[in-house]
Coordinates of C-alpha atoms and ligand atoms in Angstrom, one line a residue:
X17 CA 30.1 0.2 -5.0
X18 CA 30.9 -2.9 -7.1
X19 CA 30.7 -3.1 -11.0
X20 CA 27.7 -5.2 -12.0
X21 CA 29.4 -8.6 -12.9
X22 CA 30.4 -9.1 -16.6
X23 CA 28.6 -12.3 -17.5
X24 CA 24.7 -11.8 -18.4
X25 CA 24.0 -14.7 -16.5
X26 CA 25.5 -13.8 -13.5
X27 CA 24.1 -10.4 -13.7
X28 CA 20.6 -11.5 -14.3
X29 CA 20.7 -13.6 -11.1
X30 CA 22.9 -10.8 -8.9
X31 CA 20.0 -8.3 -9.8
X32 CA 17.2 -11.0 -9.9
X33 CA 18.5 -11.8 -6.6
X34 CA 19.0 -8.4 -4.7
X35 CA 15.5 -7.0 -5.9
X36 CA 13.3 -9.8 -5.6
X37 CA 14.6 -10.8 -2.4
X38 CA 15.1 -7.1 -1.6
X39 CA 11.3 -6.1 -1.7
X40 CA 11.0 -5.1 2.2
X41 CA 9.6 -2.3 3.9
X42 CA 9.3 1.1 2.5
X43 CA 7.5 4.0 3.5
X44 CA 7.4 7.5 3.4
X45 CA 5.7 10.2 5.6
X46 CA 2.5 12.0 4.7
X47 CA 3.8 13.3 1.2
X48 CA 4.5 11.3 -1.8
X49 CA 3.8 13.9 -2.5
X50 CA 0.8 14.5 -0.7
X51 CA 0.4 10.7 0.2
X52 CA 1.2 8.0 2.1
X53 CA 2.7 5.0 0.2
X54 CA 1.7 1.3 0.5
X55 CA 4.6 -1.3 -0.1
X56 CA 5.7 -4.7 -0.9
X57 CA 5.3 -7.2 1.8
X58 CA 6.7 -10.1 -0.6
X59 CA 7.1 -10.7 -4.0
X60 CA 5.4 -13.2 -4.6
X61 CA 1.3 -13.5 -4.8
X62 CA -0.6 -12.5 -1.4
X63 CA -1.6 -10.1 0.3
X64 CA -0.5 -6.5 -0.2
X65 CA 0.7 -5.0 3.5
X66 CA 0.2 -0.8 4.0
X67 CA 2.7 -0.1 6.3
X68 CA 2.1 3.8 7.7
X69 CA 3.1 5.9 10.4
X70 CA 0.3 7.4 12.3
X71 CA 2.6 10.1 13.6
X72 CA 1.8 11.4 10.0
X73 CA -2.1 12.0 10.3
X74 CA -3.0 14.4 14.1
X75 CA -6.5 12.5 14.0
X76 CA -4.9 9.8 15.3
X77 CA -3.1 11.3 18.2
X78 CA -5.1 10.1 20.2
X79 CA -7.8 7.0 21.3
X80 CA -11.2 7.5 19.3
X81 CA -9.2 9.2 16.8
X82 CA -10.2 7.9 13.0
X83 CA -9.5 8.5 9.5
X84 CA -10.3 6.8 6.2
X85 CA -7.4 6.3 3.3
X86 CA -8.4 5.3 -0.7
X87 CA -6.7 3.5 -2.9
X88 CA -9.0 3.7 -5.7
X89 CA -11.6 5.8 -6.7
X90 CA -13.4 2.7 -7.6
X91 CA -13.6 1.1 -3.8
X92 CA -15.2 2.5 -0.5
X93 CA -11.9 3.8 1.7
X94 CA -10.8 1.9 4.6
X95 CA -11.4 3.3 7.9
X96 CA -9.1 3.4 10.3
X97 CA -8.9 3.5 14.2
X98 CA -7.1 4.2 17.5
X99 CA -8.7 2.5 19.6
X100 CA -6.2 2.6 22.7
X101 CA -3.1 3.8 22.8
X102 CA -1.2 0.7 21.3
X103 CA -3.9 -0.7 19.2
X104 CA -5.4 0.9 15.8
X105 CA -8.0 -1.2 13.7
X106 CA -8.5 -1.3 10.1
X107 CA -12.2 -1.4 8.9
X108 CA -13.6 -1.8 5.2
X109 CA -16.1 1.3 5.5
X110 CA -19.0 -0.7 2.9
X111 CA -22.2 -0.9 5.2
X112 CA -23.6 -4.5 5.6
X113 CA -27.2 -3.0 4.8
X114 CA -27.0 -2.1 1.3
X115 CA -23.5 -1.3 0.2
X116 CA -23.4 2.6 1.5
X117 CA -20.3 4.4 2.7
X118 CA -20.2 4.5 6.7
X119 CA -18.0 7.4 7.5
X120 CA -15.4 7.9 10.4
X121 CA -15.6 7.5 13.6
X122 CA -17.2 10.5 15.4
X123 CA -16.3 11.3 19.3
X124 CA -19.4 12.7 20.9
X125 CA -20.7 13.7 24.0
X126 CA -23.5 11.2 23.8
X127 CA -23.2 7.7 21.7
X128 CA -20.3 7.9 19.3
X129 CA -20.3 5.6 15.9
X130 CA -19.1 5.4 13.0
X131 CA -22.6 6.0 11.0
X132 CA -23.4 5.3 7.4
X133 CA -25.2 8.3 5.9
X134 CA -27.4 6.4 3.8
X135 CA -29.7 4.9 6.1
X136 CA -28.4 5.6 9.8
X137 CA -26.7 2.3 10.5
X138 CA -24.2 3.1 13.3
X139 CA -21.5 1.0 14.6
X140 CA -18.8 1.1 17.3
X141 CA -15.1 1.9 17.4
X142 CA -14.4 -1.5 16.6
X143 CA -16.7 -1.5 13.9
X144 CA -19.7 -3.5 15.4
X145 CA -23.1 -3.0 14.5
X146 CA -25.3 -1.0 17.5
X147 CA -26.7 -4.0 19.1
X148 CA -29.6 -4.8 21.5
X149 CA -28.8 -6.8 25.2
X150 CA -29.7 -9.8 23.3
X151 CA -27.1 -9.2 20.4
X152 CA -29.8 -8.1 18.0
X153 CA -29.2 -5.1 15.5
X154 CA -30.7 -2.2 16.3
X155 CA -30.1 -0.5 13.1
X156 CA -30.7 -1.2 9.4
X157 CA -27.5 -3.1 8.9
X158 CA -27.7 -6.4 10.1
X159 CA -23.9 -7.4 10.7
X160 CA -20.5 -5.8 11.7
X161 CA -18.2 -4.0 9.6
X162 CA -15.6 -6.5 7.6
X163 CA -11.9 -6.3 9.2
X164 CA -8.4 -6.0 8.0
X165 CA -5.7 -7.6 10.1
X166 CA -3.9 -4.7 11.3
X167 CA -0.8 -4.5 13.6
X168 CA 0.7 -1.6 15.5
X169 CA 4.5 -1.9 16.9
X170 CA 4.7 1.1 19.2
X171 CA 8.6 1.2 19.3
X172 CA 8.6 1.5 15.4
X173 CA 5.6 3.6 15.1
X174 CA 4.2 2.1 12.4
X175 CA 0.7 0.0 11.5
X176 CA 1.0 -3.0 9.2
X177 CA -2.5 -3.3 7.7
X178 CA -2.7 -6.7 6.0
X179 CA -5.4 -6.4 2.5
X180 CA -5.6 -9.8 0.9
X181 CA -7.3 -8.3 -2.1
X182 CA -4.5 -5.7 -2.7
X183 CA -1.9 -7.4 -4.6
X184 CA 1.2 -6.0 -4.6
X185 CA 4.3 -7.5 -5.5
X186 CA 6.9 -7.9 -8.4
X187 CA 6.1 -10.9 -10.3
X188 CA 9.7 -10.6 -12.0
X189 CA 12.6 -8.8 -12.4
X190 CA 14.6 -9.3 -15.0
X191 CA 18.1 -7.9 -17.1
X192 CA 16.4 -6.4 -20.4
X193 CA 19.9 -5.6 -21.9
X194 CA 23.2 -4.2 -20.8
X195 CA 25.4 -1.8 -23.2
X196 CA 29.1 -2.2 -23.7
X197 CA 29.7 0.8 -21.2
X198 CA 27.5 -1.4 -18.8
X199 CA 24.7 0.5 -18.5
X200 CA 21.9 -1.8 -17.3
X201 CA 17.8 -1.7 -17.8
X202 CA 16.0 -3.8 -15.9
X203 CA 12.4 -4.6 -16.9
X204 CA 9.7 -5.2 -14.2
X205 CA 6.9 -6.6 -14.2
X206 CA 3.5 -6.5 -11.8
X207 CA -0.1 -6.7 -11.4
X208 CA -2.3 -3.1 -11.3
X209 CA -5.4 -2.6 -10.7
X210 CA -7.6 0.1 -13.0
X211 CA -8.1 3.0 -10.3
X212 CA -5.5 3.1 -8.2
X213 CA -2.0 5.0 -8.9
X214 CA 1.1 3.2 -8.5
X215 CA 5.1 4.4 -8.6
X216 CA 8.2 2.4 -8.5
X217 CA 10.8 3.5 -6.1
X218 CA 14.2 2.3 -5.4
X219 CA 16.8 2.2 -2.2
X220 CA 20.4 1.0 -2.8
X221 CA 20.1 -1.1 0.8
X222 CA 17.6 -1.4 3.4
X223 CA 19.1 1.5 5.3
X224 CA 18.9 4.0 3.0
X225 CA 15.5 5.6 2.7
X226 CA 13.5 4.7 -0.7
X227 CA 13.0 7.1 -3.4
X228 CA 10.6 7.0 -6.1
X229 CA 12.2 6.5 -9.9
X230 CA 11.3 6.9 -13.4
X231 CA 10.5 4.3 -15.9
X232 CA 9.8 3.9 -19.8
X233 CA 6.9 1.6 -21.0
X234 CA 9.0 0.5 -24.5
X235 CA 12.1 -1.4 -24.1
X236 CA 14.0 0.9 -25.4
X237 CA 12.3 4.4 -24.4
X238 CA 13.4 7.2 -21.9
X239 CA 12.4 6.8 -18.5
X240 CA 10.9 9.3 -18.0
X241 CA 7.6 8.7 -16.5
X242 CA 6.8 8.7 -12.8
X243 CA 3.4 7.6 -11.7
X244 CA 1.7 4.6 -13.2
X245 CA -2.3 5.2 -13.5
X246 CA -3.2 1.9 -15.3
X247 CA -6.1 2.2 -18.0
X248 CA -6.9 -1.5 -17.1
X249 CA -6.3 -4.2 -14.6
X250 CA -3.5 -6.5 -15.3
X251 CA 0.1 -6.8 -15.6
X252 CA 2.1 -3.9 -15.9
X253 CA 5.8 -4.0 -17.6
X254 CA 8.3 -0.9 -16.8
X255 CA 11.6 -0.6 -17.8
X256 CA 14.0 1.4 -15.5
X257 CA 17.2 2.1 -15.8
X258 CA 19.3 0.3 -12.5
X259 CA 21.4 2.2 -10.3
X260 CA 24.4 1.2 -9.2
X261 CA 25.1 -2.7 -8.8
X262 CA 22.4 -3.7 -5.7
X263 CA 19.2 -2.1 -4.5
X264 CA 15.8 -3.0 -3.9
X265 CA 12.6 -1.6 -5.6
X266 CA 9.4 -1.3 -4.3
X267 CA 5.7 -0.7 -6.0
X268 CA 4.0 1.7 -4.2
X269 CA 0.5 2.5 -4.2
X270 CA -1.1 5.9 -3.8
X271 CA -2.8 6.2 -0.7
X272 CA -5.3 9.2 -0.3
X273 CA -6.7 10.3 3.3
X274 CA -10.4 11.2 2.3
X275 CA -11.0 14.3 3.8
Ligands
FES13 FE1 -26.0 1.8 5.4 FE2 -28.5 1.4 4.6 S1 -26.7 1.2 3.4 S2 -27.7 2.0 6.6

């Protein structure tokens, strides 16, 4: 492993460089430790991308299977599908009646759904509203469920849900001060939102696996903290101290199957 370069400049744009560019996929199985983990896409603004494996949840073995993940206490959970063997879709799980929760799908004998326990409102597989031969709603809800872009590769065995409203990303990355024995702390910075539980993790190249590290929230503090559960949305700053002279960090987001 190489010495991080002696000149601050350089070193600010060697790590600037390896970790902003270096924000790729990441994921873990179904612990983090009970979890699954969203990740950077980019790192710049967008949309945040989930990236799991269903391998990870037996529900989804098989077509009809379902389950529904939560980010935040504070939204609905999304709902997800298999609805064939090589294609899964992502549904937001807020009924277009009045705002209710519509649960997973349920495989029955007769007319399965996905059905919103406040007033009845039952949709398909795909998340379409029980219609009538001339496209009319039969049920309270008057429209489909909204949809997440949501991408299966078989031979990788992993979903890529796209959420524009989940913003993940590092705005910036940045040298906070290096030591005379070249010890380095790096100071991140990027957006939260109030409810949901974040970590930071690290992976020295993009075939090594990704592993979560701790941080300080003062410049100058031990980092000693894990988990990030922001008291308000906005930008949060850690400071970690870096590893080695390359690597890429990730923000993850706790994901929570509902059960
Ligand atoms: Fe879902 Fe009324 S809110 S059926």
């Amino acid at each position: 492993m190489n010495p991080p370069p002696s000149s601050p400049d350089l070193t600010r744009r060697h790590w600037t460089k390896q970790f902003i560019l270096g924000s790729a996929a990441a994921m873990s199985g179904p612990h983090w430790s009970a979890a699954v983990l969203a990740d950077v896409a980019s790192t710049g603004p967008g949309p945040g991308i989930i990236r799991i494996k269903p391998s990870a949840f037996p529900a989804l073995s098989n077509p009809g299977g379902s389950i529904q993940l939560l980010f935040s206490q504070l939204y609905a959970p999304l709902t997800l599908n298999r609805v064939s063997p090589d294609r899964f879709v992502t549904l937001d799980s807020v009924c277009s009646h009045a705002g209710c929760t519509v649960g997973r799908y349920i495989v029955t004998s007769g007319q399965s759904s996905m059905t919103c326990g406040c007033h009845g409102s039952r949709y398909d597989i795909e998340g379409r509203v029980f219609r009538n031969d001339q496209g009319i709603s039969t049920e309270p809800a008057p429209d489909d469920l909204g949809r997440y872009e949501t991408a299966y590769d078989a031979t990788a065995g992993i979903i890529a849900i796209t959420l524009p409203g989940l913003r993940l990303h590092i705005d910036s990355l940045t040298v906070h001060q290096k030591d005379q024995n070249g010890n380095i702390r790096l100071k991140l910075v990027f957006p939260v939102a109030f409810g949901a539980v974040y970590e930071i993790r690290y992976q020295p190249d993009l075939s090594s696996p990704s592993v979560p590290i701790r941080y300080s929230t003062t410049p100058s503090g031990t980092a000693d903290k894990s988990t990030i559960g922001p008291a308000t949305s906005g930008n949060f700053t850690a400071y970690v101290d870096a590893i080695g002279s390359k690597g890429y960090f990730t923000v993850g987001v706790k994901l929570t199957p509902v059960s």
